[in-house]
Amino acid sequence: MSVRMIARRLGSKLLPRFAPAATLHSHATSFGFKEVNEEEKSQLVGNVFTKVASNYDIMNDLMSGGLHRLWKDRLVSKLTPFPGMKHLDVAGGTGDVAFRILETINSGRAMDDTLEDNLQEETQIYVCDINPNMLNVGKKRAQERGLGNLGSLVWVEGDAEKLTFNDDSMDGYTIAFGIRNVTHIEKVLAEAYRVLKRGGRFLCLELSHVDTPIFKQLYDYYSFSVIPVVGELVAGDRDSYQYLVESVRRFPRQEVFASMIADAGFQQVEYENLVGGVVAIHSGLKI
Amino acid sequence: MHHHHRSAAIAKKLLLRSSFFSSAKQIAPAPPLCCRFRFISSEPPFSHHQTPNHFNHPSPNTNTYTDSSSTPPPPQPPRARPTPTPTPTYEEEQARVLAASLHHVIRLGWSEAAMIAGARDVSVSPSIVGSIPRKEAALVEYFMDHCFQKLVDTIDSDDDSQFKDLVPSERIANLIKLRLQMQAPYISKWPQALSIQAQPSNISTSFKQRAMLVDEFCHASNDEATGVDWYLKRSIVGGIYSSTEIYMLTDNSTDFDDTWAFLNERVRDAFDLKKTFQEVKYFAEAVGAGFSSSFQGFTKKGC
């Protein structure tokens, strides 16, 4: 076991020396496998999500075989929400993670009753997204789920790289399937660090890298041959889904991303691979 | 000085052994295709420890992967207790939260609710509870370590020879009584703590903690057993401790007088048992010899 630990450490020591600066620069100027200007990237990504907003949830179900629900459940259970929590869900567009957090708090019995009732009124979940179309879809879904008129759910249009929230104001910060699409990852991480309180947690759910030999080939085949075709058939939009699968490949690897999170100041940085690395949940703690 | 040295050494041992603090655990990852019908297999988290930027970043690309128990980075003077570090590590903060949570255990049990209340007390966001692995178990283990530390300190600072003057049997009884009295305030919630310790994921740590405790009892009573006797003595003391602990759960007498009477009885029995152990050994040998000869006779006769 100790040999593996040493090997991991050596291997990981080599990686950051070669990767971070190059990775960050390439992330800011990559749109899938295409090279674009930094200024353009935000625009291009915005166009993608404006187009996919209406079919976003159906496509998620189709592409992941319904697994994305389980992944989001896992994300929320790792967060362990509590009544009276102030939480920020960034790139939370259609609201999946926010709804789960709210439902967990409302159904949980974390404390004795009188205190809990008072605190449940204080619970605030902010859903922040740069794209108004995604927010609108989310608001509609909230209405359907009966969470529409709760004061606890607040929809905010904003940029993850420049949040409008105060320093040290949030107990939790989640970003699910969003960090892949930002232009400057390190700015997003810095902003996350800024808005979190002491003891606050950062959690990131994202499609990530698969290493196991045969499974990797299957996954690549599925990503490049099946997903864009399904996108064409269901949403009439092959290019957006081509962008999606390409952007997954361009995103930094689990260990590199973990070191970026640590660079932003977080402690206890860990990641958990789900489905052999198809999805990874990274977490960090602000002290 | 010897006391401080021993306390520090034991504290370090606790830090290294107690799974609460060892967040650099690496378990062999399960191959993802091993279970055909399970779609989600998770690899255990890869722990990356990093103290804040302004400490150990001579260049932006260097990352230090530090163990929770390793030395601080070179530019800083060696981290001694009296000098406060500007930003505490997450383990320290988690320990502070757990310490504060103990006050709420009597009311809320060994649960996340107690830990959330504890976090609020030390003005840290209750989200930190989510980052503590095996939450309630961490709280129980912290309490066990805390009591163990108190026990060691009491033994080491035994200036008035409270223990040294006693015969071994009384010494062990007193030590066990001392340790169990630390649990007395939490007795209403102690069954919950025991059930948490008995869970499969927690049992290895609780076993280790109890083993250390029993070792301390035996060591403090100047145990000179060797060989098989070493194990024998520890298992007997362990048995006495566990049975007294469980007896205490249902004891309603004032100041747990019945429990201490029970304890004294058990210790007396054990020491009597030691005397008769030789006799039992001879008896067992005799029985064994008799049995094997009759078995030989049986097989010779054939069927």
Coordinates of C-alpha atoms in Angstrom, one line a residue:
Chain A
M1 CA 0.0 0.0 0.0
S2 CA 2.8 2.4 0.8
V3 CA 4.4 1.7 -2.6
R4 CA 1.2 2.8 -4.2
M5 CA 1.1 5.9 -2.1
I6 CA 4.7 6.8 -3.1
A7 CA 4.0 6.1 -6.7
R8 CA 0.9 8.3 -6.7
R9 CA 2.8 11.1 -5.0
L10 CA 5.7 10.9 -7.5
G11 CA 3.4 10.6 -10.4
S12 CA 1.3 13.5 -9.2
K13 CA 4.4 15.6 -8.5
L14 CA 5.4 15.3 -12.1
L15 CA 2.0 16.1 -13.5
P16 CA 1.4 19.6 -12.1
R17 CA 4.9 20.8 -13.2
F18 CA 4.1 20.1 -16.8
A19 CA 0.4 20.8 -16.8
P20 CA -1.3 23.7 -15.0
A21 CA -0.2 26.9 -16.9
A22 CA -0.5 25.2 -20.2
T23 CA -3.8 23.5 -19.3
L24 CA -5.4 26.8 -18.1
H25 CA -4.3 28.7 -21.1
S26 CA -5.6 26.0 -23.4
H27 CA -8.9 25.7 -21.5
A28 CA -9.6 29.4 -21.9
T29 CA -9.1 29.3 -25.6
S30 CA -10.6 26.0 -26.4
F31 CA -14.1 25.4 -27.6
G32 CA -14.2 21.6 -27.7
F33 CA -11.4 20.7 -30.0
K34 CA -11.5 24.0 -31.8
E35 CA -9.2 26.9 -30.9
V36 CA -11.0 30.2 -30.3
N37 CA -10.2 33.6 -28.8
E38 CA -10.8 34.0 -25.1
E39 CA -13.4 36.7 -25.6
E40 CA -15.3 34.6 -28.0
K41 CA -15.5 31.5 -25.9
S42 CA -18.1 32.9 -23.5
Q43 CA -20.3 33.9 -26.4
L44 CA -20.0 30.5 -28.1
V45 CA -20.9 28.6 -24.9
G46 CA -23.8 31.0 -24.3
N47 CA -25.1 30.1 -27.8
V48 CA -24.9 26.4 -27.1
F49 CA -26.9 26.6 -23.9
T50 CA -29.5 28.9 -25.4
K51 CA -30.1 26.3 -28.0
V52 CA -30.1 23.3 -25.7
A53 CA -32.1 24.8 -22.8
S54 CA -35.5 23.5 -23.7
N55 CA -34.2 19.9 -24.3
Y56 CA -31.6 19.9 -21.6
D57 CA -33.2 17.5 -19.2
I58 CA -34.4 15.0 -21.7
M59 CA -31.0 14.9 -23.3
N60 CA -29.4 14.4 -19.9
D61 CA -31.6 11.4 -19.3
L62 CA -30.9 9.9 -22.7
M63 CA -27.2 10.4 -22.7
S64 CA -26.6 9.1 -19.2
G65 CA -29.3 6.5 -19.2
G66 CA -30.9 8.2 -16.2
L67 CA -27.7 7.9 -14.2
H68 CA -27.3 11.7 -13.9
R69 CA -30.1 11.6 -11.3
L70 CA -28.1 9.2 -9.1
W71 CA -24.9 11.3 -9.6
K72 CA -26.7 14.4 -8.4
D73 CA -28.2 12.5 -5.5
R74 CA -24.7 11.5 -4.5
L75 CA -23.5 15.1 -4.8
V76 CA -26.2 16.3 -2.5
S77 CA -25.7 13.5 0.1
K78 CA -22.0 14.4 0.2
L79 CA -22.9 18.0 0.9
T80 CA -25.1 17.0 3.9
P81 CA -27.5 20.0 3.8
F82 CA -28.9 21.3 7.1
P83 CA -31.8 23.7 7.9
G84 CA -30.8 27.4 7.8
M85 CA -28.2 26.7 5.2
K86 CA -27.2 29.4 2.7
H87 CA -26.2 27.6 -0.4
L88 CA -25.1 28.7 -3.8
D89 CA -25.6 26.4 -6.9
V90 CA -23.6 27.9 -9.8
A91 CA -24.4 27.0 -13.4
G92 CA -27.4 25.4 -11.8
G93 CA -29.7 26.4 -14.7
T94 CA -32.5 24.0 -14.7
G95 CA -32.4 23.5 -10.9
D96 CA -31.8 19.8 -10.4
V97 CA -29.2 20.2 -7.6
A98 CA -31.1 23.0 -5.9
F99 CA -34.4 21.1 -5.8
R100 CA -32.6 18.1 -4.3
I101 CA -31.0 20.2 -1.6
L102 CA -34.3 21.8 -0.7
E103 CA -36.1 18.6 -0.5
T104 CA -33.4 17.0 1.6
I105 CA -33.6 19.9 4.1
N106 CA -37.4 19.8 4.2
S107 CA -37.6 16.1 4.8
G108 CA -34.6 15.8 7.1
R109 CA -34.8 15.8 10.8
A110 CA -31.4 17.3 11.7
M111 CA -32.4 19.0 14.9
D112 CA -35.2 19.3 17.4
D113 CA -38.4 20.7 16.1
T114 CA -38.8 24.3 17.2
L115 CA -35.3 25.2 16.3
E116 CA -35.7 23.5 13.0
D117 CA -38.9 25.3 12.0
N118 CA -37.3 28.7 12.6
L119 CA -34.2 27.7 10.7
Q120 CA -36.0 26.2 7.8
E121 CA -37.4 29.7 7.1
E122 CA -33.8 31.0 7.0
T123 CA -32.7 28.4 4.4
Q124 CA -31.7 30.1 1.2
I125 CA -30.7 28.3 -2.0
Y126 CA -29.4 30.6 -4.7
V127 CA -29.4 29.3 -8.2
C128 CA -27.0 31.2 -10.3
D129 CA -26.6 30.8 -14.1
I130 CA -25.2 33.0 -16.8
N131 CA -27.8 32.0 -19.3
P132 CA -31.4 33.4 -18.8
N133 CA -33.0 30.6 -20.9
M134 CA -31.7 27.9 -18.6
L135 CA -33.0 29.9 -15.6
N136 CA -36.4 30.2 -17.1
V137 CA -36.6 26.5 -17.7
G138 CA -35.6 26.1 -14.1
K139 CA -38.3 28.4 -12.8
K140 CA -40.9 26.5 -14.7
R141 CA -39.7 23.2 -13.3
A142 CA -39.8 24.7 -9.8
Q143 CA -43.4 25.6 -10.3
E144 CA -44.2 22.1 -11.4
R145 CA -42.5 20.5 -8.4
G146 CA -44.4 22.8 -6.0
L147 CA -41.3 24.8 -5.0
G148 CA -42.2 27.8 -7.0
N149 CA -43.4 30.2 -4.3
L150 CA -41.0 29.3 -1.6
G151 CA -38.9 32.2 -0.5
S152 CA -36.0 29.8 0.0
L153 CA -35.3 29.4 -3.7
V154 CA -33.7 32.4 -5.4
W155 CA -32.9 32.6 -9.1
V156 CA -30.0 34.8 -10.0
E157 CA -28.5 35.6 -13.3
G158 CA -24.8 36.0 -13.0
D159 CA -21.3 35.1 -14.1
A160 CA -19.4 32.4 -12.1
E161 CA -16.2 34.3 -12.7
K162 CA -17.6 37.4 -11.1
L163 CA -20.2 36.6 -8.5
T164 CA -22.4 39.3 -6.9
F165 CA -22.5 37.7 -3.5
N166 CA -20.7 39.0 -0.4
D167 CA -17.5 37.5 1.0
D168 CA -18.0 34.7 3.5
S169 CA -21.7 34.5 2.9
M170 CA -22.3 30.9 1.8
D171 CA -22.3 27.6 3.7
G172 CA -22.1 25.6 0.5
Y173 CA -21.1 26.0 -3.1
T174 CA -21.9 23.4 -5.8
I175 CA -21.3 23.4 -9.5
A176 CA -22.7 20.5 -11.4
F177 CA -21.6 20.0 -15.0
G178 CA -20.8 23.6 -15.3
I179 CA -17.2 24.2 -14.7
R180 CA -16.3 22.6 -18.0
N181 CA -17.9 25.5 -19.8
V182 CA -16.3 28.4 -18.1
T183 CA -13.5 30.4 -19.7
H184 CA -11.3 30.8 -16.7
I185 CA -11.4 27.9 -14.3
E186 CA -9.1 29.5 -11.7
K187 CA -11.3 32.6 -11.5
V188 CA -14.3 30.5 -10.8
L189 CA -12.5 28.7 -8.1
A190 CA -11.2 31.9 -6.5
E191 CA -14.8 33.3 -6.5
A192 CA -16.0 30.1 -4.9
Y193 CA -13.4 30.5 -2.2
R194 CA -14.3 34.1 -1.7
V195 CA -18.1 33.6 -1.1
L196 CA -17.8 30.6 1.2
K197 CA -17.8 31.0 4.9
R198 CA -15.2 29.3 7.2
G199 CA -16.1 25.7 7.3
G200 CA -17.9 26.0 4.0
R201 CA -17.6 23.3 1.3
F202 CA -17.0 23.4 -2.4
L203 CA -18.4 20.5 -4.4
C204 CA -18.0 20.0 -8.1
L205 CA -19.7 17.3 -10.2
E206 CA -18.2 17.0 -13.6
L207 CA -17.6 14.6 -16.5
S208 CA -14.1 13.5 -16.2
H209 CA -11.4 11.2 -17.5
V210 CA -11.6 7.4 -17.8
D211 CA -8.4 5.4 -17.7
T212 CA -9.4 1.7 -17.5
P213 CA -8.4 0.2 -20.8
I214 CA -11.4 -1.4 -22.5
F215 CA -14.0 0.7 -20.8
K216 CA -12.2 3.8 -22.1
Q217 CA -12.6 2.6 -25.7
L218 CA -16.3 1.9 -25.2
Y219 CA -16.8 5.2 -23.5
D220 CA -15.0 7.1 -26.3
Y221 CA -17.0 5.2 -29.0
Y222 CA -20.2 6.0 -27.1
S223 CA -19.3 9.7 -26.7
F224 CA -18.2 10.4 -30.3
S225 CA -20.4 8.1 -32.2
V226 CA -23.7 7.9 -30.3
I227 CA -24.2 11.2 -28.4
P228 CA -24.0 13.6 -31.3
V229 CA -26.4 11.4 -33.3
V230 CA -28.9 11.3 -30.5
G231 CA -28.5 15.1 -30.2
E232 CA -29.4 15.4 -33.9
L233 CA -32.4 13.1 -33.6
V234 CA -33.9 14.5 -30.4
A235 CA -32.9 18.1 -30.4
G236 CA -32.0 18.7 -34.0
D237 CA -28.6 20.0 -32.9
R238 CA -25.6 17.9 -33.6
D239 CA -23.0 20.6 -33.0
S240 CA -23.9 21.4 -29.4
Y241 CA -23.5 17.8 -28.4
Q242 CA -20.3 17.5 -30.4
Y243 CA -19.0 20.5 -28.3
L244 CA -20.1 18.8 -25.2
V245 CA -18.2 15.6 -25.7
E246 CA -15.1 17.4 -26.9
S247 CA -15.1 19.8 -24.0
V248 CA -15.1 16.8 -21.6
R249 CA -11.9 15.6 -23.3
R250 CA -10.2 19.0 -23.0
F251 CA -11.0 19.5 -19.3
P252 CA -8.1 18.8 -16.9
R253 CA -7.7 15.4 -15.4
Q254 CA -9.0 14.6 -11.9
E255 CA -5.6 15.1 -10.2
V256 CA -4.8 18.3 -12.0
F257 CA -8.2 19.8 -11.3
A258 CA -7.7 18.7 -7.6
S259 CA -4.5 20.6 -7.5
M260 CA -6.1 23.7 -9.0
I261 CA -8.8 23.6 -6.3
A262 CA -6.0 23.4 -3.7
D263 CA -4.3 26.3 -5.3
A264 CA -7.4 28.4 -4.8
G265 CA -6.9 27.9 -1.1
F266 CA -9.1 25.0 -0.3
Q267 CA -8.1 22.3 2.2
Q268 CA -9.0 18.6 2.3
V269 CA -9.3 18.4 -1.4
E270 CA -10.6 15.0 -2.5
Y271 CA -12.2 13.5 -5.5
E272 CA -14.4 10.5 -6.0
N273 CA -14.8 8.8 -9.3
L274 CA -18.2 7.4 -10.3
V275 CA -18.7 4.9 -13.1
G276 CA -14.9 4.4 -13.3
G277 CA -14.1 8.0 -14.0
V278 CA -16.9 9.0 -16.3
V279 CA -18.0 11.4 -13.6
A280 CA -16.0 12.8 -10.7
I281 CA -17.0 14.7 -7.6
H282 CA -14.3 17.0 -6.3
S283 CA -14.7 18.5 -2.9
G284 CA -12.8 21.1 -0.9
L285 CA -13.1 22.7 2.5
K286 CA -12.5 26.4 3.3
I287 CA -10.9 27.0 6.6
Chain B
M1 CA 9.5 16.0 31.8
H2 CA 9.0 12.2 31.4
H3 CA 5.3 12.8 31.7
H4 CA 5.2 15.4 28.9
H5 CA 7.3 13.3 26.7
R6 CA 5.1 10.3 27.1
S7 CA 1.9 12.4 26.6
A8 CA 3.3 13.8 23.4
A9 CA 4.4 10.4 22.2
I10 CA 1.0 9.0 22.9
A11 CA -0.7 11.9 21.4
K12 CA 1.3 11.4 18.2
K13 CA 0.4 7.7 18.3
L14 CA -3.2 8.6 18.6
L15 CA -2.9 11.0 15.7
L16 CA -1.4 8.4 13.5
R17 CA -3.6 5.5 14.5
S18 CA -7.0 7.2 14.9
S19 CA -8.7 7.0 11.6
F20 CA -10.3 10.3 12.3
F21 CA -7.0 12.1 11.7
S22 CA -5.6 9.8 9.0
S23 CA -7.2 11.4 6.0
A24 CA -4.4 10.1 3.7
K25 CA -5.9 6.7 3.7
Q26 CA -5.5 4.8 0.5
I27 CA -7.5 1.6 0.0
A28 CA -7.0 -0.6 -3.0
P29 CA -9.4 0.6 -5.7
A30 CA -12.0 -1.9 -6.9
P31 CA -11.8 -2.5 -10.7
P32 CA -14.9 -0.9 -12.2
L33 CA -16.0 -3.9 -14.2
C34 CA -15.9 -6.3 -11.2
C35 CA -19.6 -6.0 -10.5
R36 CA -21.4 -6.4 -13.8
F37 CA -24.7 -5.1 -12.5
R38 CA -23.6 -2.2 -10.5
F39 CA -23.3 0.9 -12.6
I40 CA -21.8 3.2 -10.0
S41 CA -18.6 2.1 -8.5
S42 CA -16.7 4.7 -6.6
E43 CA -13.0 4.8 -6.1
P44 CA -12.1 6.0 -2.6
P45 CA -11.2 9.7 -2.5
F46 CA -7.6 10.7 -3.2
S47 CA -6.6 13.0 -0.5
H48 CA -4.6 16.0 -1.3
H49 CA -3.3 18.1 1.5
Q50 CA -2.4 21.6 1.0
T51 CA -1.7 24.3 3.6
P52 CA -2.7 27.8 2.3
N53 CA -0.8 29.5 -0.5
H54 CA 1.2 32.0 1.4
F55 CA 3.0 29.3 3.3
N56 CA 4.6 27.0 0.9
H57 CA 4.4 28.4 -2.6
P58 CA 7.7 29.7 -3.7
S59 CA 6.5 29.1 -7.3
P60 CA 2.9 28.8 -8.4
N61 CA 3.3 25.3 -9.8
T62 CA 4.8 23.6 -6.8
N63 CA 2.3 21.5 -4.8
T64 CA 3.2 19.9 -1.5
Y65 CA 1.5 16.7 -0.7
T66 CA 1.8 16.6 3.0
D67 CA 0.7 13.9 5.5
S68 CA -1.4 15.0 8.3
S69 CA 1.4 14.2 10.7
S70 CA 4.4 15.5 8.7
T71 CA 6.6 18.5 9.4
P72 CA 5.8 22.0 8.2
P73 CA 7.4 23.6 5.1
P74 CA 11.1 24.7 5.4
P75 CA 10.8 28.5 5.3
Q76 CA 8.8 28.5 8.5
P77 CA 10.4 28.0 11.9
P78 CA 9.5 24.6 13.3
R79 CA 5.9 24.6 14.4
A80 CA 5.9 24.5 18.2
R81 CA 2.8 24.5 20.3
P82 CA 3.1 28.0 21.8
T83 CA 3.4 29.8 18.4
P84 CA 0.0 30.1 16.9
T85 CA -0.2 29.3 13.1
P86 CA -2.0 32.1 11.3
T87 CA -4.4 29.7 9.6
P88 CA -5.3 26.4 11.3
T89 CA -5.4 23.2 9.4
Y90 CA -8.7 21.5 8.7
E91 CA -8.0 18.7 11.1
E92 CA -7.6 21.2 13.9
E93 CA -10.9 22.9 13.0
Q94 CA -12.6 19.6 12.8
A95 CA -11.2 18.6 16.2
R96 CA -12.5 21.9 17.6
V97 CA -15.9 21.3 16.2
L98 CA -16.0 17.8 17.7
A99 CA -14.9 19.1 21.1
A100 CA -17.7 21.6 21.1
S101 CA -20.2 19.0 19.9
L102 CA -19.6 16.9 23.0
H103 CA -21.6 19.4 25.0
H104 CA -24.6 18.8 22.9
V105 CA -24.4 15.0 22.9
I106 CA -26.4 14.6 26.2
R107 CA -29.3 16.4 24.6
L108 CA -29.0 15.3 20.9
G109 CA -27.2 12.0 21.0
W110 CA -24.2 11.1 19.0
S111 CA -25.6 12.5 15.8
E112 CA -25.1 15.0 13.1
A113 CA -27.4 17.4 15.0
A114 CA -25.0 17.5 17.9
M115 CA -22.1 18.2 15.5
I116 CA -24.0 20.9 13.7
A117 CA -24.8 22.6 17.1
G118 CA -21.1 22.2 18.0
A119 CA -20.0 23.9 14.7
R120 CA -22.3 26.8 15.4
D121 CA -20.7 27.1 18.9
V122 CA -17.2 27.6 17.5
S123 CA -18.6 29.9 14.7
V124 CA -17.7 27.6 11.9
S125 CA -20.2 26.9 9.2
P126 CA -22.0 23.6 9.9
S127 CA -21.1 22.5 6.4
I128 CA -17.9 21.3 7.9
V129 CA -19.8 18.4 9.3
G130 CA -20.2 17.1 5.8
S131 CA -16.4 17.0 5.4
I132 CA -15.8 14.8 8.5
P133 CA -15.6 11.2 7.3
R134 CA -18.0 8.8 9.1
K135 CA -19.6 11.6 11.0
E136 CA -21.1 10.1 14.2
A137 CA -18.3 7.6 14.5
A138 CA -15.7 10.4 14.3
L139 CA -17.5 12.0 17.3
V140 CA -17.5 8.8 19.3
E141 CA -13.8 8.1 18.4
Y142 CA -12.8 11.6 19.4
F143 CA -14.5 11.2 22.8
M144 CA -12.7 7.9 23.3
D145 CA -9.3 9.4 22.4
H146 CA -10.1 12.4 24.7
C147 CA -10.9 10.1 27.6
F148 CA -7.8 8.0 26.9
Q149 CA -5.6 11.2 26.9
K150 CA -7.1 12.2 30.3
L151 CA -6.4 8.8 31.7
V152 CA -2.8 8.9 30.6
D153 CA -2.4 12.3 32.0
T154 CA -3.8 11.2 35.3
I155 CA -1.6 8.2 35.5
D156 CA 1.5 10.2 34.6
S157 CA 0.9 13.0 37.0
D158 CA 0.2 10.5 39.8
D159 CA 2.2 12.6 42.4
D160 CA 0.3 11.6 45.5
S161 CA 0.9 7.9 44.6
Q162 CA -2.7 7.3 44.3
F163 CA -2.1 4.2 42.4
K164 CA 1.5 3.2 43.2
D165 CA 0.6 2.2 46.8
L166 CA -2.1 -0.2 45.9
V167 CA -1.9 -3.9 45.1
P168 CA -2.2 -4.8 41.4
S169 CA -5.8 -5.9 41.7
E170 CA -6.9 -2.7 43.4
R171 CA -4.9 -0.7 41.0
I172 CA -6.6 -2.1 37.9
A173 CA -10.0 -1.7 39.6
N174 CA -9.3 1.9 40.3
L175 CA -8.0 2.6 36.8
I176 CA -11.1 1.1 35.2
K177 CA -13.3 3.0 37.6
L178 CA -11.5 6.2 36.7
R179 CA -12.0 5.6 33.0
L180 CA -15.6 4.7 33.3
Q181 CA -16.4 7.7 35.4
M182 CA -15.5 9.9 32.4
Q183 CA -18.3 8.3 30.5
A184 CA -20.8 8.8 33.4
P185 CA -22.2 12.1 32.1
Y186 CA -23.0 10.6 28.8
I187 CA -24.5 7.3 30.1
S188 CA -28.0 8.0 28.8
K189 CA -26.6 8.1 25.2
W190 CA -23.9 5.6 25.7
P191 CA -25.8 2.6 24.2
Q192 CA -26.0 4.6 21.0
A193 CA -22.2 5.2 21.1
L194 CA -21.7 1.4 21.6
S195 CA -23.9 0.6 18.6
I196 CA -22.0 3.1 16.5
Q197 CA -18.7 1.5 17.5
A198 CA -20.0 -1.9 16.6
Q199 CA -20.9 -1.0 13.0
P200 CA -18.7 -2.8 10.5
S201 CA -17.1 0.3 9.1
N202 CA -16.2 1.5 12.6
I203 CA -15.3 -1.6 14.3
S204 CA -11.6 -1.7 13.4
T205 CA -11.0 1.7 14.9
S206 CA -13.0 1.1 18.0
F207 CA -11.1 -2.2 18.5
K208 CA -7.8 -0.4 18.2
Q209 CA -8.8 2.2 20.7
R210 CA -10.0 -0.4 23.2
A211 CA -6.8 -2.4 22.7
M212 CA -4.7 0.7 23.5
L213 CA -6.9 1.4 26.6
V214 CA -6.5 -2.2 27.9
D215 CA -2.7 -2.0 27.2
E216 CA -2.6 1.2 29.3
F217 CA -4.4 -0.4 32.2
C218 CA -2.0 -3.4 32.2
H219 CA 1.0 -1.2 31.7
A220 CA 0.0 1.1 34.6
S221 CA -0.4 -1.8 36.9
N222 CA 3.2 -2.8 36.1
D223 CA 2.4 -5.9 34.3
E224 CA 5.3 -8.2 33.8
A225 CA 3.6 -10.9 31.9
T226 CA 5.4 -12.5 28.9
G227 CA 4.4 -14.7 26.1
V228 CA 1.0 -16.1 26.2
D229 CA 0.3 -14.5 29.6
W230 CA 0.6 -11.0 27.9
Y231 CA -2.3 -11.8 25.7
L232 CA -4.2 -13.6 28.4
K233 CA -3.9 -10.7 30.9
R234 CA -5.1 -8.2 28.3
S235 CA -8.0 -10.2 27.2
I236 CA -9.1 -10.7 30.8
V237 CA -8.8 -7.0 31.6
G238 CA -10.6 -6.3 28.3
G239 CA -13.4 -8.6 29.3
I240 CA -13.7 -7.0 32.7
Y241 CA -13.8 -3.5 31.2
S242 CA -16.4 -4.4 28.6
S243 CA -18.7 -6.2 31.1
T244 CA -18.5 -3.4 33.6
E245 CA -19.2 -0.8 30.9
I246 CA -22.3 -2.7 29.9
Y247 CA -23.4 -3.2 33.5
M248 CA -23.1 0.5 34.0
L249 CA -25.7 1.1 31.3
T250 CA -28.5 -0.3 33.4
D251 CA -27.2 0.8 36.8
N252 CA -29.5 3.2 38.6
S253 CA -27.8 3.3 42.0
T254 CA -26.4 6.6 43.3
D255 CA -22.9 7.4 41.9
F256 CA -22.9 4.0 40.2
D257 CA -22.1 2.2 43.4
D258 CA -23.4 -1.1 42.2
T259 CA -21.2 -0.9 39.1
W260 CA -18.1 -0.4 41.3
A261 CA -19.1 -3.4 43.4
F262 CA -19.5 -5.4 40.3
L263 CA -16.1 -4.3 39.1
N264 CA -14.4 -5.3 42.3
E265 CA -16.0 -8.7 42.2
R266 CA -14.9 -9.3 38.6
V267 CA -11.3 -8.2 39.4
R268 CA -11.2 -10.5 42.4
D269 CA -12.5 -13.4 40.3
A270 CA -9.9 -12.7 37.7
F271 CA -7.0 -12.8 40.2
D272 CA -8.4 -15.9 41.8
L273 CA -8.7 -17.4 38.3
K274 CA -5.0 -16.7 37.7
K275 CA -4.2 -18.9 40.7
T276 CA -6.3 -21.7 39.6
F277 CA -5.2 -21.5 35.9
Q278 CA -2.4 -23.9 36.5
E279 CA -4.9 -26.4 38.0
V280 CA -7.2 -26.0 35.0
K281 CA -4.3 -26.6 32.7
Y282 CA -3.3 -29.8 34.3
F283 CA -6.9 -30.9 34.5
A284 CA -7.3 -30.1 30.7
E285 CA -4.2 -32.1 29.9
A286 CA -5.5 -35.0 32.0
V287 CA -8.8 -34.9 30.2
G288 CA -7.1 -34.7 26.9
A289 CA -4.9 -37.6 27.6
G290 CA -7.9 -39.7 28.8
F291 CA -9.9 -38.8 25.8
S292 CA -7.2 -39.6 23.2
S293 CA -6.6 -43.0 24.7
S294 CA -10.3 -43.9 24.7
F295 CA -10.5 -42.6 21.1
Q296 CA -7.6 -44.8 20.1
G297 CA -9.3 -47.7 21.7
F298 CA -12.5 -46.9 19.8
T299 CA -10.7 -46.8 16.5
K300 CA -8.8 -49.9 17.1
K301 CA -11.9 -51.9 17.7
G302 CA -13.1 -50.8 14.3
C303 CA -16.6 -50.7 13.1

